[in-house]
Amino acid sequence: MTARRNTLAAGTLLAALALPLLVHAEPCQLEIHGNDQMQYDRHELLVSALCQEVTLTLRHSGKLPKEAMGHNWVLVKAADVTAVANAGRGAGLANDYVPPGDQRVLAHSRVIGGGHSTSVTFPTSILSKGGAYRYLCTFPGHSTTMTGTFKFG
Ligand code: CU
């Protein structure tokens, strides 16, 4: 009798714990692809304000190595796109084309080559609801085509 009641209680507790995870899990995962034509497959990404954390996965669907056609994903305030693209160029592949400690970079992935994927997880506490954000690839020359709007709210 006691054991059965405990099982029921445990089941209720599990359901209560799992519900918010199920509700929030899907929109908090983002995926974007880069290719050998210097393009992302998405020009806009949306994150719900219900997400406390976001995991973005970048997949390189091309074949070229990262030295020739590397891609990353860098999140910045919209006003900082050009400055971060320029600074990234000088940082080099060893730093994933992101200057170490650059405060304008809100989140970024590593640089990957064709056939590879990488993920970056960041807290949404760094974002403001309705703020103007953009993402870009900081591999030299790529940000002209590889950029998009990031919406949080
Ligand atoms: Cu790129």
Coordinates of C-alpha atoms and ligand atoms in Angstrom, one line a residue:
M1 CA 0.0 0.0 0.0
T2 CA 2.7 2.4 1.0
A3 CA 4.9 1.4 -1.9
R4 CA 2.1 2.0 -4.3
R5 CA 1.4 5.4 -2.9
N6 CA 5.1 6.3 -3.3
T7 CA 5.1 5.1 -6.9
L8 CA 2.1 7.4 -7.6
A9 CA 3.7 10.3 -5.9
A10 CA 7.0 9.8 -7.8
G11 CA 5.0 9.6 -11.1
T12 CA 3.3 12.9 -10.3
L13 CA 6.5 14.5 -9.4
L14 CA 8.2 13.3 -12.6
A15 CA 5.3 14.6 -14.7
A16 CA 5.5 18.0 -13.0
L17 CA 9.2 18.2 -13.7
A18 CA 9.0 17.0 -17.3
L19 CA 6.3 19.3 -18.4
P20 CA 8.2 22.6 -18.5
L21 CA 11.1 20.8 -20.2
L22 CA 8.8 19.4 -22.9
V23 CA 7.2 22.7 -23.5
H24 CA 10.4 24.7 -23.7
A25 CA 12.8 22.2 -25.2
E26 CA 12.0 22.5 -28.9
P27 CA 12.2 26.3 -29.5
C28 CA 15.4 26.6 -27.6
Q29 CA 17.3 24.5 -30.1
L30 CA 18.4 26.3 -33.3
E31 CA 20.1 24.8 -36.4
I32 CA 21.7 26.6 -39.3
H33 CA 23.6 25.3 -42.3
G34 CA 26.5 26.8 -44.1
N35 CA 27.7 25.6 -47.6
D36 CA 30.6 25.9 -50.1
Q37 CA 28.9 28.8 -51.8
M38 CA 29.4 31.0 -48.7
Q39 CA 25.8 31.0 -47.7
Y40 CA 23.8 30.2 -44.6
D41 CA 20.4 28.5 -45.3
R42 CA 18.6 30.8 -42.9
H43 CA 18.4 34.6 -42.8
E44 CA 16.4 34.8 -39.7
L45 CA 16.4 33.0 -36.4
L46 CA 13.9 33.3 -33.6
V47 CA 14.2 32.5 -29.9
S48 CA 11.3 32.5 -27.5
A49 CA 11.7 34.6 -24.3
L50 CA 10.6 31.4 -22.5
C51 CA 14.0 29.9 -23.2
Q52 CA 16.5 30.4 -20.5
E53 CA 19.3 28.9 -22.6
V54 CA 19.7 28.4 -26.4
T55 CA 21.8 25.8 -28.2
L56 CA 22.6 26.6 -31.7
T57 CA 24.0 23.9 -34.0
L58 CA 26.0 24.9 -37.1
R59 CA 26.3 22.3 -39.8
H60 CA 28.6 22.7 -42.8
S61 CA 27.0 20.9 -45.7
G62 CA 29.9 21.5 -48.1
K63 CA 33.1 19.7 -48.8
L64 CA 35.8 22.3 -48.6
P65 CA 38.2 22.4 -45.6
K66 CA 37.9 25.1 -42.9
E67 CA 41.1 26.8 -44.2
A68 CA 39.4 27.6 -47.5
M69 CA 35.7 27.8 -46.7
G70 CA 35.4 27.7 -42.9
H71 CA 32.2 28.9 -41.2
N72 CA 31.3 30.0 -37.8
W73 CA 28.3 31.6 -36.2
V74 CA 28.8 34.8 -34.2
L75 CA 26.0 36.7 -32.4
V76 CA 26.3 40.4 -32.0
K77 CA 24.1 43.5 -31.5
A78 CA 23.1 44.7 -34.9
A79 CA 25.2 47.9 -34.6
D80 CA 28.4 45.8 -34.1
V81 CA 28.2 43.6 -37.2
T82 CA 30.8 45.5 -39.3
A83 CA 33.2 46.2 -36.5
V84 CA 33.1 42.5 -35.4
A85 CA 33.6 41.3 -38.9
N86 CA 36.6 43.5 -39.3
A87 CA 38.1 42.5 -36.0
G88 CA 37.5 38.9 -36.6
R89 CA 39.5 38.9 -39.8
G90 CA 42.6 39.8 -37.9
A91 CA 42.1 37.3 -35.1
G92 CA 42.9 34.3 -37.4
L93 CA 41.7 30.8 -37.7
A94 CA 43.4 29.7 -34.5
N95 CA 41.0 32.0 -32.6
D96 CA 38.1 31.0 -34.8
Y97 CA 38.2 34.5 -36.3
V98 CA 36.9 36.0 -33.1
P99 CA 39.2 38.3 -31.1
P100 CA 39.7 36.7 -27.6
G101 CA 37.7 38.6 -25.0
D102 CA 35.8 40.8 -27.4
Q103 CA 32.9 42.1 -25.4
R104 CA 30.8 42.8 -28.5
V105 CA 30.7 39.1 -29.3
L106 CA 27.6 37.8 -27.3
A107 CA 28.1 34.2 -28.3
H108 CA 30.0 32.3 -31.0
S109 CA 30.8 28.8 -32.3
R110 CA 34.1 27.4 -33.5
V111 CA 35.0 27.6 -37.2
I112 CA 34.3 24.3 -39.0
G113 CA 34.9 22.9 -42.5
G114 CA 32.8 20.8 -44.8
G115 CA 31.0 17.8 -43.4
H116 CA 31.4 19.0 -39.8
S117 CA 29.1 20.4 -37.2
T118 CA 29.5 22.3 -34.0
S119 CA 27.3 23.7 -31.2
V120 CA 27.2 26.7 -28.9
T121 CA 25.0 27.1 -25.9
F122 CA 24.4 30.5 -24.2
P123 CA 22.0 31.9 -21.7
T124 CA 19.3 34.3 -22.9
S125 CA 20.0 36.5 -19.9
I126 CA 22.6 38.2 -22.2
L127 CA 19.8 39.3 -24.5
S128 CA 17.1 42.0 -24.2
K129 CA 13.5 41.3 -25.3
G130 CA 12.9 42.8 -28.7
G131 CA 16.6 43.9 -29.1
A132 CA 18.2 44.2 -32.5
Y133 CA 20.7 41.4 -33.0
R134 CA 22.4 39.9 -35.9
Y135 CA 24.5 36.8 -36.5
L136 CA 27.4 36.5 -39.0
C137 CA 30.2 34.3 -40.1
T138 CA 33.5 36.1 -39.4
F139 CA 35.7 34.0 -41.8
P140 CA 37.4 36.7 -43.9
G141 CA 35.0 38.0 -46.6
H142 CA 32.0 35.9 -45.6
S143 CA 29.9 38.4 -43.6
T144 CA 28.8 40.1 -46.8
T145 CA 26.5 37.1 -47.6
M146 CA 26.6 35.1 -44.4
T147 CA 24.5 37.2 -42.0
G148 CA 21.0 37.2 -40.6
T149 CA 18.6 38.7 -38.1
F150 CA 18.3 37.2 -34.7
K151 CA 15.1 37.8 -32.8
F152 CA 14.5 37.3 -29.1
G153 CA 11.1 37.8 -27.6
Ligands
CU1 CU 31.8 31.4 -43.5

